[in-house]
CSV table of N, CA, C and O in Angstrom, one decimal:
chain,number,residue,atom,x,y,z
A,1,UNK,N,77.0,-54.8,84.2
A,1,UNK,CA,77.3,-55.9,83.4
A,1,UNK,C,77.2,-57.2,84.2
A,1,UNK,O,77.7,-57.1,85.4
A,2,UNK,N,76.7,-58.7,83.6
A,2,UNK,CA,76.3,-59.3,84.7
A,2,UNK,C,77.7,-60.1,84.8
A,2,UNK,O,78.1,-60.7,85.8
A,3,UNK,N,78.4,-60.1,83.7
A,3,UNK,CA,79.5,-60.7,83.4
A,3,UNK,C,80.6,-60.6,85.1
A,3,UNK,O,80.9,-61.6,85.8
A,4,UNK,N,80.8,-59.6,85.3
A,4,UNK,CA,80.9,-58.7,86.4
A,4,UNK,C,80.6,-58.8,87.6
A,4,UNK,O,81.2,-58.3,88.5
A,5,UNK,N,79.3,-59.6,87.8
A,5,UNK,CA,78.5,-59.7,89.4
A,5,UNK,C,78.9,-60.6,89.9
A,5,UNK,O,78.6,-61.6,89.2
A,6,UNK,N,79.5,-60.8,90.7
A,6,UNK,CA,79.5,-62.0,91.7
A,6,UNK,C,78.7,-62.0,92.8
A,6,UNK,O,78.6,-61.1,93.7
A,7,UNK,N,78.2,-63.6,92.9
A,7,UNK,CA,78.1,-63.8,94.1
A,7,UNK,C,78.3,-64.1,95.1
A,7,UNK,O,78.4,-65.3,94.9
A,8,UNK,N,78.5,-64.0,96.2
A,8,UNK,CA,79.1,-64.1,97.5
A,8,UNK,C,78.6,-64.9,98.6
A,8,UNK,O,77.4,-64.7,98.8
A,9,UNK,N,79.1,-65.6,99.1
A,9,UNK,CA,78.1,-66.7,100.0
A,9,UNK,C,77.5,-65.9,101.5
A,9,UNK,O,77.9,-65.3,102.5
A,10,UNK,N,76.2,-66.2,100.8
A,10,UNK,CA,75.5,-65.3,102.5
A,10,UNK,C,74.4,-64.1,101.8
A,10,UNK,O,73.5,-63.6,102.5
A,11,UNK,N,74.5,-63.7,100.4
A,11,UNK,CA,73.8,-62.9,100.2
A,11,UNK,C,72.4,-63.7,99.5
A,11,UNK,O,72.5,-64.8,98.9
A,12,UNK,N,71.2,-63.0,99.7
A,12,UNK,CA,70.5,-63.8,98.7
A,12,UNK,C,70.3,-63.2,97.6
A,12,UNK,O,70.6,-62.0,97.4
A,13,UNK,N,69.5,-64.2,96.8
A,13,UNK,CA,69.1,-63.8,95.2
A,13,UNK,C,68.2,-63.1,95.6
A,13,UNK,O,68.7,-62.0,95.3
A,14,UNK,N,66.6,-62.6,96.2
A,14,UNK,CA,66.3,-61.7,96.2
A,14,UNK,C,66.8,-60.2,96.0
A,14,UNK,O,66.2,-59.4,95.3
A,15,UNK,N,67.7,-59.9,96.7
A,15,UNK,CA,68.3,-58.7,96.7
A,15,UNK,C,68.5,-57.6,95.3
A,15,UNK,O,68.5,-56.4,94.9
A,16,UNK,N,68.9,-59.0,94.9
A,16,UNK,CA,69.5,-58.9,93.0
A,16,UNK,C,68.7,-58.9,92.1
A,16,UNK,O,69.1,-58.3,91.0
A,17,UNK,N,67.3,-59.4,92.2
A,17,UNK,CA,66.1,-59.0,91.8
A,17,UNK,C,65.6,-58.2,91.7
A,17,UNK,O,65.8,-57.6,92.8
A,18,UNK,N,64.7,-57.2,90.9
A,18,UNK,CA,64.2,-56.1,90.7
A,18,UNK,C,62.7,-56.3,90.8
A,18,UNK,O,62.3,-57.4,90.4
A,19,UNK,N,62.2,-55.6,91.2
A,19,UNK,CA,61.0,-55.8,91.6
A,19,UNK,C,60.2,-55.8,90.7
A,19,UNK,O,60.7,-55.3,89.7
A,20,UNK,N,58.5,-56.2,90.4
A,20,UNK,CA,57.9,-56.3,89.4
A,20,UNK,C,57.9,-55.1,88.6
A,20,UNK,O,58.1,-54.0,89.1
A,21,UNK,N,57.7,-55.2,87.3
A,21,UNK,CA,57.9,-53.5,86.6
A,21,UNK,C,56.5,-53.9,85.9
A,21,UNK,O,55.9,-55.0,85.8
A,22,UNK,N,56.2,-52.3,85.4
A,22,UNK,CA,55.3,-52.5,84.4
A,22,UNK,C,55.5,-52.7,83.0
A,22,UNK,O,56.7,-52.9,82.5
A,23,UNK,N,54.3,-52.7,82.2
A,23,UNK,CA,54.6,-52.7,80.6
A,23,UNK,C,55.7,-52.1,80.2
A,23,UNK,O,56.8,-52.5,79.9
A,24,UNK,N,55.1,-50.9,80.3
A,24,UNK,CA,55.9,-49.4,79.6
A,24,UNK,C,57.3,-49.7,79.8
A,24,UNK,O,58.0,-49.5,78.9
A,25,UNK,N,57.8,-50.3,81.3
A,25,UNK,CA,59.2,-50.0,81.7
A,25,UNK,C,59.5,-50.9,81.0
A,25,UNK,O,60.4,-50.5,80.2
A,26,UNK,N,59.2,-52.5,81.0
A,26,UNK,CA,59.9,-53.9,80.4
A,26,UNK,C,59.8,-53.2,78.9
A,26,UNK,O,60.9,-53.3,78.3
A,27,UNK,N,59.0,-52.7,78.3
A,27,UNK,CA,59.2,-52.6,76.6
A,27,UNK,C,60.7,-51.6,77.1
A,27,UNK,O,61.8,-51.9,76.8
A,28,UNK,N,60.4,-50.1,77.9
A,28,UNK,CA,62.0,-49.3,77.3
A,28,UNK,C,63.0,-50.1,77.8
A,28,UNK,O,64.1,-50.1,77.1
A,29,UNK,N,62.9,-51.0,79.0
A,29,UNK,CA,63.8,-52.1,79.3
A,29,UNK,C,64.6,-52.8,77.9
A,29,UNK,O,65.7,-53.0,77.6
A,30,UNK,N,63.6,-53.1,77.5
A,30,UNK,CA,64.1,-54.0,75.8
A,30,UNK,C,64.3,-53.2,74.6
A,30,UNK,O,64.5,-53.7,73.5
A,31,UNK,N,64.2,-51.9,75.0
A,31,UNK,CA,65.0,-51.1,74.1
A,31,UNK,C,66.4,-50.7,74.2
A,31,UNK,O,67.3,-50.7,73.4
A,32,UNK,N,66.4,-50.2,75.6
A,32,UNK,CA,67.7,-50.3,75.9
A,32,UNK,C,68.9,-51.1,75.9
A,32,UNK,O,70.1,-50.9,75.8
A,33,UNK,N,68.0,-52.5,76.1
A,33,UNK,CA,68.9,-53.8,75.7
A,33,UNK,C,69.5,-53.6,74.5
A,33,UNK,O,70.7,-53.5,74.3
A,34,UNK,N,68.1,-53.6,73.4
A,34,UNK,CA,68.7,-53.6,72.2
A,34,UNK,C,69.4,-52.5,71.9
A,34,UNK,O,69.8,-52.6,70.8
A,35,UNK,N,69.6,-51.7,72.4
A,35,UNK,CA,70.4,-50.4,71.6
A,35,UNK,C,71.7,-50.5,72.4
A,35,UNK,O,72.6,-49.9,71.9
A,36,UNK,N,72.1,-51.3,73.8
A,36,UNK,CA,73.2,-51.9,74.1
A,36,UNK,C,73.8,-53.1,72.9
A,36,UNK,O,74.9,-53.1,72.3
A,37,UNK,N,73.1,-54.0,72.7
A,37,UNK,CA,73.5,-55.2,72.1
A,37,UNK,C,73.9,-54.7,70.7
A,37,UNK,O,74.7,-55.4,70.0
A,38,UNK,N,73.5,-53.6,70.4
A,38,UNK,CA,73.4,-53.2,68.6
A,38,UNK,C,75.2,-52.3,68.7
A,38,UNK,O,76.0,-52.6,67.7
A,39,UNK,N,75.6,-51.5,69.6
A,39,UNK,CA,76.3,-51.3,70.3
A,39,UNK,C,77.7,-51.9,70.4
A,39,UNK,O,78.8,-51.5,69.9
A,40,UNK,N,77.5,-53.0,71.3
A,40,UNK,CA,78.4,-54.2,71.5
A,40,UNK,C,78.8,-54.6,69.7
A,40,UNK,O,80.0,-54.6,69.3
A,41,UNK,N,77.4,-54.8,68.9
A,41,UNK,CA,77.8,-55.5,68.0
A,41,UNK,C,78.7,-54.8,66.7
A,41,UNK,O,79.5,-55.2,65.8
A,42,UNK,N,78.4,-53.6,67.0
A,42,UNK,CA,79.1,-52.2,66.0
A,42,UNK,C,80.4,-52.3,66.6
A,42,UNK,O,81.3,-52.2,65.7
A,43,UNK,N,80.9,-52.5,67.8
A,43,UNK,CA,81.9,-52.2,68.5
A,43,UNK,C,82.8,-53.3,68.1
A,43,UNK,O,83.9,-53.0,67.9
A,44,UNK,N,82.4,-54.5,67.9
A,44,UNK,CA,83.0,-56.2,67.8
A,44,UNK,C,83.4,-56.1,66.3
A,44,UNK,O,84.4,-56.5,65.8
A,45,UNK,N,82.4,-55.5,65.6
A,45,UNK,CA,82.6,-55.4,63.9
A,45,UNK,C,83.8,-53.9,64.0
A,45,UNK,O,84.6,-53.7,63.0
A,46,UNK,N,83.9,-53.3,64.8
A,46,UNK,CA,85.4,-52.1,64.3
A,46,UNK,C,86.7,-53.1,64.9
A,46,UNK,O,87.8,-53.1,64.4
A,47,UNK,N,86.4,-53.9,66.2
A,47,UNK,CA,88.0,-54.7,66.4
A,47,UNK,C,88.3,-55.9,65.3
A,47,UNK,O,89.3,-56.1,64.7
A,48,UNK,N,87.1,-56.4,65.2
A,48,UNK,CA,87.5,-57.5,63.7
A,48,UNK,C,88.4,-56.8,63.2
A,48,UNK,O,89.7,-56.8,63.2
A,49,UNK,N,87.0,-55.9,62.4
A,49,UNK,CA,88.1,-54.8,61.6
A,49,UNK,C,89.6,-54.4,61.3
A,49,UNK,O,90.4,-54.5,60.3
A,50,UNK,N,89.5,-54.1,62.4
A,50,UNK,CA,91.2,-53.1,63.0
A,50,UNK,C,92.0,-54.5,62.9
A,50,UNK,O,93.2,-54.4,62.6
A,51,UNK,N,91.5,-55.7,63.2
A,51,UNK,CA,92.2,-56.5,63.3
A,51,UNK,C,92.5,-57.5,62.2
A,51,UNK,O,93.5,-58.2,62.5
A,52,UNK,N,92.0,-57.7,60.9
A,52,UNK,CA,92.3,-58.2,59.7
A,52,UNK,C,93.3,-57.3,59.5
A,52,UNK,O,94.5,-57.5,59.3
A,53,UNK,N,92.5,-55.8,59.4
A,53,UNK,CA,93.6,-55.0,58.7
A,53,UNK,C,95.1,-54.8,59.2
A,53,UNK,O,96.2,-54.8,58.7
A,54,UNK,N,94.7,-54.7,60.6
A,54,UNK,CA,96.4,-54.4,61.6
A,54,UNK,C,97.4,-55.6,61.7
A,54,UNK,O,98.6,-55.7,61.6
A,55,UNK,N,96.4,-56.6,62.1
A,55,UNK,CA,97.9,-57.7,61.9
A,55,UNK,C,98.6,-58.0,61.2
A,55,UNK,O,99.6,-58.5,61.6
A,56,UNK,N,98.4,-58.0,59.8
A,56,UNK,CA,98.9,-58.2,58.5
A,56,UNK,C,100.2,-57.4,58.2
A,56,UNK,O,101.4,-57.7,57.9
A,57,UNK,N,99.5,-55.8,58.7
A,57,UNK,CA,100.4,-55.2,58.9
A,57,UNK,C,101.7,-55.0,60.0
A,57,UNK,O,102.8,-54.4,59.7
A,58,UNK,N,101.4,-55.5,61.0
A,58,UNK,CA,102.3,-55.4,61.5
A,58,UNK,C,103.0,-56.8,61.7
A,58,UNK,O,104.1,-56.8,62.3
A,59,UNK,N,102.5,-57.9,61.3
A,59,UNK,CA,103.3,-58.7,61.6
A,59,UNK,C,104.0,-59.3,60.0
A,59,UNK,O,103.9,-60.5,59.6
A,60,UNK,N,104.5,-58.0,59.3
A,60,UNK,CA,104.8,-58.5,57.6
A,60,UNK,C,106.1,-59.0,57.9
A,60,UNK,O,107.0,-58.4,58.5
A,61,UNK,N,106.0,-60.1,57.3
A,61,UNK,CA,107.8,-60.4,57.3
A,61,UNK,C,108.8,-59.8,56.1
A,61,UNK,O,110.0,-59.5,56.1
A,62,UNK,N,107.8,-59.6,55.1
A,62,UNK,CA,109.2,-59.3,53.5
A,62,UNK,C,109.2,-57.5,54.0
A,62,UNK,O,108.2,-56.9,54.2
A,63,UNK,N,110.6,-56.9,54.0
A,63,UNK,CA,110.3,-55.6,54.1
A,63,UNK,C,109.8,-54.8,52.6
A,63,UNK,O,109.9,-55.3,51.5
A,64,UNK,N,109.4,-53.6,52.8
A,64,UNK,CA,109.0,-52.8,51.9
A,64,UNK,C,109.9,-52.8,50.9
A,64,UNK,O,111.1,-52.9,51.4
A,65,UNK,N,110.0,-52.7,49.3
A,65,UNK,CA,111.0,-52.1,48.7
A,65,UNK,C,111.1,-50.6,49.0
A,65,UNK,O,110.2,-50.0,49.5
A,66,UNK,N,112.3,-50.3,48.8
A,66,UNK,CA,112.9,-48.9,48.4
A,66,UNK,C,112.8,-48.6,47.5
A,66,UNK,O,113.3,-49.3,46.6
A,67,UNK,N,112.2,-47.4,47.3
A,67,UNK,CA,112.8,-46.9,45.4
A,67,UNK,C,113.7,-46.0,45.6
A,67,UNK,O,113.9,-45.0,46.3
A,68,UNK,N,114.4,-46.7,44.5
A,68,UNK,CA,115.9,-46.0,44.5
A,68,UNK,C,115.8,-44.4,43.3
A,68,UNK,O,116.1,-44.5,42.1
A,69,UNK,N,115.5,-43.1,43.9
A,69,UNK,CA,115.4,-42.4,42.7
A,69,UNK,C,116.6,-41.2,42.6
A,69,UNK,O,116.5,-40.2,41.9
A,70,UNK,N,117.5,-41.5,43.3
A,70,UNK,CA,118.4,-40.3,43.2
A,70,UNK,C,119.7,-41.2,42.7
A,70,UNK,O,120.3,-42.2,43.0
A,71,UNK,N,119.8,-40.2,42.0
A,71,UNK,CA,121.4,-40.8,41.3
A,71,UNK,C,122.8,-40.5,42.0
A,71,UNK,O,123.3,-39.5,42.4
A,72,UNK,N,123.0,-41.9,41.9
A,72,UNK,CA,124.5,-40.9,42.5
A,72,UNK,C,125.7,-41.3,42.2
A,72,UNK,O,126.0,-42.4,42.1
A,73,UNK,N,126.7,-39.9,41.8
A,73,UNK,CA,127.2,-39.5,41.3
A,73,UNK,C,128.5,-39.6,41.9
A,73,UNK,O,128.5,-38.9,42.9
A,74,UNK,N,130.0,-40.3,41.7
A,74,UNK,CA,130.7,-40.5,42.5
A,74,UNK,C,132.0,-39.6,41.6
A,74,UNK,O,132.3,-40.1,40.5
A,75,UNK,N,132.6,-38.5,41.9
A,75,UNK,CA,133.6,-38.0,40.8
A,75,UNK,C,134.8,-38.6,40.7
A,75,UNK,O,135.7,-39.0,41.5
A,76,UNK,N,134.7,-38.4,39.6
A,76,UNK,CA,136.3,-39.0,39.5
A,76,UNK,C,137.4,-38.9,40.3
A,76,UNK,O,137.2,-37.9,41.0
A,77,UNK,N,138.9,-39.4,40.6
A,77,UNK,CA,139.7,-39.3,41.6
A,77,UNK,C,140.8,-38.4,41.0
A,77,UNK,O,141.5,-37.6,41.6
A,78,UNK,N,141.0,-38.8,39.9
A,78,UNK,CA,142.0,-37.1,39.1
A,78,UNK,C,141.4,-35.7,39.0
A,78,UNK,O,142.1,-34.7,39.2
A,79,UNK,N,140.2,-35.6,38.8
A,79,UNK,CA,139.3,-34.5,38.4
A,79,UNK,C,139.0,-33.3,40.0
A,79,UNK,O,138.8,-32.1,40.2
A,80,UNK,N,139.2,-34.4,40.9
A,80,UNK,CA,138.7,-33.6,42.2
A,80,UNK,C,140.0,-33.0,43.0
A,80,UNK,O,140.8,-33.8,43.3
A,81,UNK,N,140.1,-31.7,43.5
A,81,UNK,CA,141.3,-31.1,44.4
A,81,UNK,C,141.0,-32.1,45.5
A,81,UNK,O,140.0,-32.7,45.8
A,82,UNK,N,142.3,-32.1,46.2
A,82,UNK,CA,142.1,-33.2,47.5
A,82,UNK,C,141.9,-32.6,48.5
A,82,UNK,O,142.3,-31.4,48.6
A,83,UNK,N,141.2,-33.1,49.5
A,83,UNK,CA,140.8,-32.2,51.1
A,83,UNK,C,142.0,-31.9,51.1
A,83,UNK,O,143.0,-32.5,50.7
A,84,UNK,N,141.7,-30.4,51.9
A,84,UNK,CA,143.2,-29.7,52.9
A,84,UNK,C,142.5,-29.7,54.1
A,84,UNK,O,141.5,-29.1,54.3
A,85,UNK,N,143.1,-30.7,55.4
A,85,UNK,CA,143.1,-30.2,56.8
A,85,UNK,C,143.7,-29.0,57.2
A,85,UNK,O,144.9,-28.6,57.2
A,86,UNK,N,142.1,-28.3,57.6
A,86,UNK,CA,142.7,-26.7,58.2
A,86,UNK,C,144.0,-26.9,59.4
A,86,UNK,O,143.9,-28.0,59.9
A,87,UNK,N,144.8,-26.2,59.9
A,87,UNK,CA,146.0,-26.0,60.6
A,87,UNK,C,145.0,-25.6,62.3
A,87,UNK,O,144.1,-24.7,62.5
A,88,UNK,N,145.7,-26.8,63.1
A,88,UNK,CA,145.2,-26.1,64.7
A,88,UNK,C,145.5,-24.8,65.1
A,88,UNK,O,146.5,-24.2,64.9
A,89,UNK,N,144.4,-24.5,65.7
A,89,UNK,CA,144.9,-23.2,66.2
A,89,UNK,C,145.6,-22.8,67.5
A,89,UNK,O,145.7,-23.4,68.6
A,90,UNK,N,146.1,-21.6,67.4
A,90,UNK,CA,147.6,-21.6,68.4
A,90,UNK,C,147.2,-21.6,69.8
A,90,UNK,O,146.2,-20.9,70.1
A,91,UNK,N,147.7,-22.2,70.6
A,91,UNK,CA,147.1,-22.2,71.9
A,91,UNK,C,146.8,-20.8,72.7
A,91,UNK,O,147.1,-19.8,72.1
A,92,UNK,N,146.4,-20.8,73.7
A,92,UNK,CA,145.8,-19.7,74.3
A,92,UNK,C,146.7,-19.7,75.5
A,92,UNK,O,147.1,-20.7,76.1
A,93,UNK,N,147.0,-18.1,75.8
A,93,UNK,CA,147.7,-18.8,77.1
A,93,UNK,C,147.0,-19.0,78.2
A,93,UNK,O,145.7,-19.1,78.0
A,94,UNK,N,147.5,-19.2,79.4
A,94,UNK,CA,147.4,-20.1,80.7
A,94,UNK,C,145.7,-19.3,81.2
A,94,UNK,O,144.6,-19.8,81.4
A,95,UNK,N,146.6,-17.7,81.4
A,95,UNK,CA,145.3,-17.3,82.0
A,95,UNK,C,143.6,-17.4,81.3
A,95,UNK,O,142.6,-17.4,82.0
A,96,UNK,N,143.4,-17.4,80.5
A,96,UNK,CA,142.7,-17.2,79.5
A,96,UNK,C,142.4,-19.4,78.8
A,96,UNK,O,141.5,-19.6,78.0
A,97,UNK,N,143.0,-20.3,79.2
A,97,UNK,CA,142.8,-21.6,78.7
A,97,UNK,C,141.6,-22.3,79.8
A,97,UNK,O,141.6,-22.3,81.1
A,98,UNK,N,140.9,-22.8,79.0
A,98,UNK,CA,139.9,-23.4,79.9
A,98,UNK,C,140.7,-25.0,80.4
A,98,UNK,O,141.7,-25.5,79.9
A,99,UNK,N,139.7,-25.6,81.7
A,99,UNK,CA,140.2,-25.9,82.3
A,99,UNK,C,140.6,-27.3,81.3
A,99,UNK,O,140.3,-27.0,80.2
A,100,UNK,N,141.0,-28.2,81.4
A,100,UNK,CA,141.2,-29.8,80.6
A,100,UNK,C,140.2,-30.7,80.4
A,100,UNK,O,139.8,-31.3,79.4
A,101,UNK,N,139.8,-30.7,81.5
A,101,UNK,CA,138.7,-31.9,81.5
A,101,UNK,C,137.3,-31.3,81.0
A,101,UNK,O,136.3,-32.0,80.7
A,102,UNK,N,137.3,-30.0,80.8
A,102,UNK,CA,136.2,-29.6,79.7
A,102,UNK,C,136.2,-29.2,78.3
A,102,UNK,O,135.3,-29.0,77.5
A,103,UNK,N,137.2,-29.1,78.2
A,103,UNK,CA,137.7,-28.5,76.7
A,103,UNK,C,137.7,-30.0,76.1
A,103,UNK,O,138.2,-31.0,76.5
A,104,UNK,N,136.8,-29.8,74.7
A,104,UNK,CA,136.4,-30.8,73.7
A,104,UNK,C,137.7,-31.3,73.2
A,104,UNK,O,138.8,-30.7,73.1
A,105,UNK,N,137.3,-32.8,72.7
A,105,UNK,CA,138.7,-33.6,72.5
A,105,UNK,C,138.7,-33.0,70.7
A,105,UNK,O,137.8,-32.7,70.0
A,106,UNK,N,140.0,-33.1,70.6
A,106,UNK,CA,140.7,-32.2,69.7
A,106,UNK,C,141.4,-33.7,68.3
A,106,UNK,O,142.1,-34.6,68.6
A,107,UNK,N,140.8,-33.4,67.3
A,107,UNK,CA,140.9,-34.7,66.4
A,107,UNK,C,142.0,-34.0,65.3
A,107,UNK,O,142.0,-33.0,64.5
A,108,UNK,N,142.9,-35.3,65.7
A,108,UNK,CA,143.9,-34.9,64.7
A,108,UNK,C,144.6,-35.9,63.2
A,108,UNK,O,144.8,-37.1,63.2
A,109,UNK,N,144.8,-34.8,62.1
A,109,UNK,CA,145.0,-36.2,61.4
A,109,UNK,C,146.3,-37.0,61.2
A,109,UNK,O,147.5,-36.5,61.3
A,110,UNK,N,145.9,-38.1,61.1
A,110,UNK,CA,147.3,-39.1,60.8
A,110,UNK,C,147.9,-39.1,59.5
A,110,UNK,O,148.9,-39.8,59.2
């Protein structure tokens, strides 16, 4: 890519030159151009592309609605038995108690 070449002070432009070609080569020469350039140009039309379609989306300010489809249902406060907290269980003895600082913290109610 010539985009790519630099030149450097001290080298010459011969070097960079290709030597005379014939017909045959300059015509597949200019096929290959064009089937680069056709290329390039398919390539530029999918970032457009991607790019109408992608930024819209990702830079939407209003969020999506939600649809709301499940009902919900809150029971009444006479109608329902009230939680029972289960009772702790009895400790363990000494030999058999794990150590403190690993045994999970133990939630109790107020």
């Amino acid at each position: 890519m010539a985009f790519f070449k630099f030149r450097w002070p001290g080298q010459s432009e011969q070097a960079d030159k290709p030597a005379k070609r014939s017909r045959s080569a300059q015509a597949e020469s200019i096929e290959v151009m064009r089937r680069r350039a056709r290329h390039r140009l398919i390539g530029a039309a999918v970032l457009v592309l991607l790019g109408v379609v992608g930024f819209p989306l990702l830079f939407d300010t209003q969020p999506r609605p939600v649809p709301v489809d499940i009902p919900i249902e809150i029971p009444d406060r006479n109608k329902v038995a009230p939680l029972v907290v289960p009772a702790a269980p009895p400790e363990l003895p000494a030999s058999r108690a794990v150590a403190p600082a690993a045994k999970a913290p133990v939630a109790t109610a107020a």
